[in-house]
Coordinates of C-alpha atoms in Angstrom, one line a residue:
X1 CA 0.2 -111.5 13.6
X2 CA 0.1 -107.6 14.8
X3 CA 2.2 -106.5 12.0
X4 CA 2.2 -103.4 10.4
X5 CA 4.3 -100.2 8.6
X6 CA 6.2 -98.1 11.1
X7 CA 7.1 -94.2 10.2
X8 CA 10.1 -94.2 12.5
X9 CA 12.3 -96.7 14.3
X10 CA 14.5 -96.4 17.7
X11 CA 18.2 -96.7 17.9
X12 CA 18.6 -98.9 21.2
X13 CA 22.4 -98.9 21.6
X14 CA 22.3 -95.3 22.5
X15 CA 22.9 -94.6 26.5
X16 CA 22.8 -91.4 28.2
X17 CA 26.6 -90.3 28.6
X18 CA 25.4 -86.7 30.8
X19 CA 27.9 -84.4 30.0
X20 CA 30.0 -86.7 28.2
X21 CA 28.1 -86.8 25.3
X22 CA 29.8 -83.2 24.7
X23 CA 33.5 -85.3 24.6
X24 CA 32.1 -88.1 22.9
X25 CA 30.7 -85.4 19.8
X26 CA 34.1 -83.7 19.2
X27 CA 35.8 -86.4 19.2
X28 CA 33.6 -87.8 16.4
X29 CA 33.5 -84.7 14.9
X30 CA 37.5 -84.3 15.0
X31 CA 38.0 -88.1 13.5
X32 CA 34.8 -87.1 10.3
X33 CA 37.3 -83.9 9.7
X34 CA 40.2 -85.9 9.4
X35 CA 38.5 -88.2 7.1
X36 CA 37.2 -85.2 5.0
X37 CA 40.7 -83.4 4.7
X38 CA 42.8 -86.6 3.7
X39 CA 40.6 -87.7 1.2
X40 CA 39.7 -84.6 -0.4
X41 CA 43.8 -84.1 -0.2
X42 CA 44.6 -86.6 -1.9
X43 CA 41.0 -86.2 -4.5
X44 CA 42.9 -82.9 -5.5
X45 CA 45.8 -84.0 -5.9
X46 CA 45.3 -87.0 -8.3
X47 CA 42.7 -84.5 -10.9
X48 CA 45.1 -81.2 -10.5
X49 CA 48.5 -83.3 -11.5
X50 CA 48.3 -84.9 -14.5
X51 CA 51.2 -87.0 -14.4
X52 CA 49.0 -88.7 -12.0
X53 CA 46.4 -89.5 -14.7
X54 CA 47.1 -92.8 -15.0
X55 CA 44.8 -96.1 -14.5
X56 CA 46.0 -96.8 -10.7
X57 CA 45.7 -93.4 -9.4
X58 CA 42.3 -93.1 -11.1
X59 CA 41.4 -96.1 -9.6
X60 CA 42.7 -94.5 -5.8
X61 CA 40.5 -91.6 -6.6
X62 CA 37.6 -93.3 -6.9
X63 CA 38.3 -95.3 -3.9
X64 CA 39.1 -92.3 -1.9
X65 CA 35.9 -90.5 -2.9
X66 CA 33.8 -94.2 -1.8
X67 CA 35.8 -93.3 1.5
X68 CA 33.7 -89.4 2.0
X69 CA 30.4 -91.3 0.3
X70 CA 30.4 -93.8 2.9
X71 CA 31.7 -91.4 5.9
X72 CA 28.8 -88.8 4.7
X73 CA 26.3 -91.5 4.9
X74 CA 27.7 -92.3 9.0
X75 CA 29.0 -89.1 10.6
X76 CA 26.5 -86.5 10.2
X77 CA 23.9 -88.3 11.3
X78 CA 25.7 -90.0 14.7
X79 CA 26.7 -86.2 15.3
X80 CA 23.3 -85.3 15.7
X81 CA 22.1 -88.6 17.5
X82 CA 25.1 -88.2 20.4
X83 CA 23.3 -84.7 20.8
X84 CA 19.9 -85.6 20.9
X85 CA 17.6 -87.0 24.1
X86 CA 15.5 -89.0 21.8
X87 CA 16.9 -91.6 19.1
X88 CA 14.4 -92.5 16.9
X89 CA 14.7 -91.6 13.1
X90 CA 12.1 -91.6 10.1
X91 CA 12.3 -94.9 8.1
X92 CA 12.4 -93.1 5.3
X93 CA 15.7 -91.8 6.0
X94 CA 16.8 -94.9 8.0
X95 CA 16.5 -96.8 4.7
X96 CA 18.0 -94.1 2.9
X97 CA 21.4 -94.6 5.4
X98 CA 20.8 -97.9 5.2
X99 CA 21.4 -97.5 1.1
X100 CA 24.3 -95.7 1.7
X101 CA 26.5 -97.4 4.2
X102 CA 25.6 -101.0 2.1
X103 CA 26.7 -99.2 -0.9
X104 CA 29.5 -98.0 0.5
X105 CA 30.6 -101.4 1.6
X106 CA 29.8 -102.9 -2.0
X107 CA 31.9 -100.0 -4.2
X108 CA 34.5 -100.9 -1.8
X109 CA 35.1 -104.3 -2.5
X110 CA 34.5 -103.8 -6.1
X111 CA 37.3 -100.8 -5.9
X112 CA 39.9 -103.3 -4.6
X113 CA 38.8 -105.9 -7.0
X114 CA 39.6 -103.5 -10.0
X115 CA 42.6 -102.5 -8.3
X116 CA 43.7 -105.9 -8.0
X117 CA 42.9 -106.6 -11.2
X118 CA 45.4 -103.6 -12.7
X119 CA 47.8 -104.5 -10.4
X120 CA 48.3 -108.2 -11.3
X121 CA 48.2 -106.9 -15.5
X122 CA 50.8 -104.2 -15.1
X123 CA 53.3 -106.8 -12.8
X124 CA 52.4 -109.9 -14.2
X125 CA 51.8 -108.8 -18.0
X126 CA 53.8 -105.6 -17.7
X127 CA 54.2 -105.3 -22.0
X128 CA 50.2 -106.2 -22.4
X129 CA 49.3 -103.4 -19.4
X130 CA 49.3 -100.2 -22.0
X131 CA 47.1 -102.1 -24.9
X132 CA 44.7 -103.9 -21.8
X133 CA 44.0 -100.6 -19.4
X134 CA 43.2 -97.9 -22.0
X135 CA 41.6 -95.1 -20.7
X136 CA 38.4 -95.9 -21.9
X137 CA 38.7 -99.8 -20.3
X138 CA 39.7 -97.3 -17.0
X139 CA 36.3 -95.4 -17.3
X140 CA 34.4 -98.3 -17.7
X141 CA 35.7 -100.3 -14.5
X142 CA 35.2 -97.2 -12.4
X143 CA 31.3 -96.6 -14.0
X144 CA 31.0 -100.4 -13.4
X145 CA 32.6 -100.3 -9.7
X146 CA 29.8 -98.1 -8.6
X147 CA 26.7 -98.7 -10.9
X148 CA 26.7 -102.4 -9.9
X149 CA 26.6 -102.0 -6.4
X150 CA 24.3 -98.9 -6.8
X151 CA 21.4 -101.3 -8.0
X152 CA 21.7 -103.9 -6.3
X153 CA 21.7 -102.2 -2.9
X154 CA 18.8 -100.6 -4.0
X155 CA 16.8 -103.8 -5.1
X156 CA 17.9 -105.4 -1.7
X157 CA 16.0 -102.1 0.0
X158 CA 13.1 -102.2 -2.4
X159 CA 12.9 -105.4 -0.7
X160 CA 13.4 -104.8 2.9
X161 CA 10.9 -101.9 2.3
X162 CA 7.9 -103.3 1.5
X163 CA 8.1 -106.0 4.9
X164 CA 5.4 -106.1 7.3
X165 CA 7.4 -105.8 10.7
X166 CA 6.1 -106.2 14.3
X167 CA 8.3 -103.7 16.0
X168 CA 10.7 -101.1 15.2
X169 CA 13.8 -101.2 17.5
X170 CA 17.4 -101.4 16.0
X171 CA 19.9 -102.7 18.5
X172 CA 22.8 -100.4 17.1
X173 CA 23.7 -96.7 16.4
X174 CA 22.9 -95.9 12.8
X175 CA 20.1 -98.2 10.6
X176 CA 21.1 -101.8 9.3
X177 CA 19.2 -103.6 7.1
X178 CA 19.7 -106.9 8.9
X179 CA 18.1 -105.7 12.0
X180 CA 15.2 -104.3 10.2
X181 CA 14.6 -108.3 8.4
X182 CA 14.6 -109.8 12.0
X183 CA 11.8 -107.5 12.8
X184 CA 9.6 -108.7 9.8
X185 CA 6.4 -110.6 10.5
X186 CA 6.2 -111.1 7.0
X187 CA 7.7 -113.6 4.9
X188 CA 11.2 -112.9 3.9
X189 CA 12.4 -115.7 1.8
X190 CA 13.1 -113.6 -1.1
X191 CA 14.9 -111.2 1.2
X192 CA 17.4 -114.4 2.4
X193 CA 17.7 -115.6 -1.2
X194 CA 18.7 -112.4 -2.4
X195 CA 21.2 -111.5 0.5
X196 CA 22.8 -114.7 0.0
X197 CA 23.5 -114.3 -3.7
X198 CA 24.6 -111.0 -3.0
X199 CA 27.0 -112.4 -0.2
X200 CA 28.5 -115.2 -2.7
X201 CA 28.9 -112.1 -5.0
X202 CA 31.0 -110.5 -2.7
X203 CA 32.8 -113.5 -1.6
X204 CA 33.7 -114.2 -5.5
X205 CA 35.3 -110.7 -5.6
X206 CA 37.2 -111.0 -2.3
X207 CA 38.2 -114.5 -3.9
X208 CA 39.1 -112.8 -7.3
X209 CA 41.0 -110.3 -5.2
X210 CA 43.1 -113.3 -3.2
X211 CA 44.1 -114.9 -6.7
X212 CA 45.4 -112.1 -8.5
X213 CA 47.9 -111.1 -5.4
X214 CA 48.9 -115.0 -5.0
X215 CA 49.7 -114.7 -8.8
X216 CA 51.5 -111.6 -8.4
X217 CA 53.5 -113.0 -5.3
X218 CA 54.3 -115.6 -7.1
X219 CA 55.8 -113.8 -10.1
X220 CA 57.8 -111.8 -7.6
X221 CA 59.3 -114.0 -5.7
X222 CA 60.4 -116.1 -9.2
X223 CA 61.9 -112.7 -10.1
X224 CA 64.9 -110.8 -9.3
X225 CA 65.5 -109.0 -5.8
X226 CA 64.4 -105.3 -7.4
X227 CA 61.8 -106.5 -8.7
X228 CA 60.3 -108.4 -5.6
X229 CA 61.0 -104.9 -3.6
X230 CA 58.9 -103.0 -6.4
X231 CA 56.2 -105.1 -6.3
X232 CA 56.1 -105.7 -3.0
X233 CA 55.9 -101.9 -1.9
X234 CA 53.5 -101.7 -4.9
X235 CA 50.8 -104.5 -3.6
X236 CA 51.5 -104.0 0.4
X237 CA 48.9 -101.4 0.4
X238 CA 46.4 -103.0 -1.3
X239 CA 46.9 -106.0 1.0
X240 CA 46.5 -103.9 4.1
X241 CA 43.4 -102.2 2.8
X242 CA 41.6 -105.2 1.9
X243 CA 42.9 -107.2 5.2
X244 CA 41.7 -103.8 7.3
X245 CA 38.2 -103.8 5.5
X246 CA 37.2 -107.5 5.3
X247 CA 38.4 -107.6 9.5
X248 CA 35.6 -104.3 9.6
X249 CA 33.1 -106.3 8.1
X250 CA 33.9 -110.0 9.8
X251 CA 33.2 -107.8 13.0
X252 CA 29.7 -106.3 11.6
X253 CA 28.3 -109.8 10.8
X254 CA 29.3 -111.8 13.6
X255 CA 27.8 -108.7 15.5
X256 CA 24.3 -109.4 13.5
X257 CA 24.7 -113.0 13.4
X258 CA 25.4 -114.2 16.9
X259 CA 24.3 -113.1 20.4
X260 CA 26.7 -110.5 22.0
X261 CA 24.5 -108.9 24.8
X262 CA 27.6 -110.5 27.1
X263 CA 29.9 -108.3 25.5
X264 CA 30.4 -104.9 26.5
X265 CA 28.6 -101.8 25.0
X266 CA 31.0 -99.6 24.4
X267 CA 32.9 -101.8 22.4
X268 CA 30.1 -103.6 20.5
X269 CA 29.1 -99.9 19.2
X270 CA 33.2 -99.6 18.1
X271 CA 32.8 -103.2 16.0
X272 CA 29.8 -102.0 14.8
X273 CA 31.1 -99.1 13.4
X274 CA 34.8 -100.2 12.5
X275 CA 34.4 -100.3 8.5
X276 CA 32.6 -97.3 8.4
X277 CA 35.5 -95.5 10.6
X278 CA 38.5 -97.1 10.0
X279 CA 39.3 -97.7 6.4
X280 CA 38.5 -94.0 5.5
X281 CA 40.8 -92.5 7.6
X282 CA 43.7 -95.8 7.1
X283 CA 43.6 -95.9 3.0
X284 CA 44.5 -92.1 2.8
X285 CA 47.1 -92.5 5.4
X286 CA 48.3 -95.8 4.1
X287 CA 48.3 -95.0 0.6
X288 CA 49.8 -91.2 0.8
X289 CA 53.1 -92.7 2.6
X290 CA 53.5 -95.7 0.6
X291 CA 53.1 -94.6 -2.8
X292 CA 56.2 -92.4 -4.1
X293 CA 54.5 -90.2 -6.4
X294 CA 51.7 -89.2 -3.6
X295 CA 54.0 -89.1 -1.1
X296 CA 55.9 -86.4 -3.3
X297 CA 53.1 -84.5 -4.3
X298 CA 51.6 -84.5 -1.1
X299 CA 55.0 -83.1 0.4
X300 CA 54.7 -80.8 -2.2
X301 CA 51.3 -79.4 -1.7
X302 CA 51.4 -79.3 2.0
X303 CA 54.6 -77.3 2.3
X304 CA 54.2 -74.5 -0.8
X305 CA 56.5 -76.0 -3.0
X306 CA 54.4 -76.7 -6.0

């Protein structure tokens, strides 16, 4: 087998736009600043006001500031690859994207686990929430939401790293470690073991995730009609966030899992790079007009009277 190490790999799904390439890089460039201001917005304004220092919002924050980690580890780089003639990029930095879009995805669904998970204690065990989500317990879910996926991403490159491959072209716009397993001459069973377990991790927490909001429907609906329309405001934008990611990523492994050479390029590089684009500029959005005391604050801030 003519296998070997390669020092760089090419980006296929680019195609020469001519002069459009120009359009097509502010209008990326437009969407990664609207990304940065909402979520840095609303970053501010959950540390600056401390009558937002409570478990939920903390637990917003950290989603928000997944939201900039992930967009960081995307936009930059596709700004200078619409630019360039040549897309090829060192795999030493492919891998390094590569780290940072999976973890991204990972401290995402762990966000909206732990989100779930204070959501169903302070409906369904409202006079339990105070002793069960200290501060403390807060601290530790967040440092848990983001060192877990943090090291597992990085075993699951350690692994992809060290395969012999016999060619180096992606078929996408930014590095996927999928791609870069189909192009291994080398054996790559441990790789498959290890991306299934961390799949049926994943599929646990989006499970996990499903219960508690069934359990906290249910408790609504047994309650009164205030008390439904609280909770139900309260949970919608969880539900839409969660609904909005898991479609992203549905799209980004059919993409990798079946043949779509029949389906249009333009709009394979969109599903491709739906998760990535989407949630972080929908969660700030979503979450700044449904939740009153954002919604306030942000009002506030914007219009000088803070």
């Amino acid at each position: 087998m003519n296998s070997t190490q390669f020092s760089s790999f090419t980006l296929a799904a680019y195609f020469d736009n001519g002069l459009f390439k120009y359009l097509y890089f502010m209008i990326v460039m437009s969407l990664y600043m609207l990304i940065v201001c909402a979520n840095v917005l609303l970053i501010v304004i959950i540390c600056m006001n401390r009558s937002l220092h409570e478990p939920m919002y903390l637990f917003l924050c950290s989603l928000f500031v997944n939201e900039l980690f992930g967009s960081t580890g995307l936009f930059p780089f596709l700004l200078v690859q619409i630019l360039s003639d040549i897309h090829t990029v060192s795999a030493s930095f492919c891998f390094l994207q590569i780290f940072c879009v999976y973890t991204y995805a990972s401290i995402q669904f762990s966000n909206l686990a732990t989100m779930s998970y204070d959501r169903y204690l302070a409906i369904c065990c409202p006079l339990q929430y105070n002793t069960h989500v200290t501060y403390n317990k807060t601290a530790f879910l967040i440092t848990v939401t983001w060192l877990y996926p943090f090291l597992a991403i990085f075993i699951l490159i350690s692994l992809s790293s060290s395969l012999q491959l016999c060619g180096n072209i992606i078929n996408k716009v930014y590095c996927d470690n999928y791609s870069i397993v189909k192009l291994a001459c080398s054996d790559t069973r441990v790789n498959n073991i290890y991306g299934i377990v961390y799949t049926f991790t994943t599929i646990v927490l989006v499970l996990l995730i499903i219960c508690s909001y069934v359990k906290i429907l249910k408790v609504c609906f047994s309650g009164s009609k205030q008390t439904r329309q609280k909770a139900v405001s309260t949970c919608t934008p969880h539900l839409a966030s969660l609904l909005n990611f898991s479609c992203g990523c549905f799209f980004e492994i059919v993409q990798n899992r079946f043949d779509m050479s029949s389906v249009p390029n333009m709009l394979r590089i969109f599903v491709s790079l739906y998760f990535l684009t989407c949630p972080p500029l929908f969660n700030p959005v979503l979450y700044g007009l449904n939740i009153t005391k954002i919604r306030i604050t942000c009002k506030s801030v914007v219009f000088g009277r803070m």
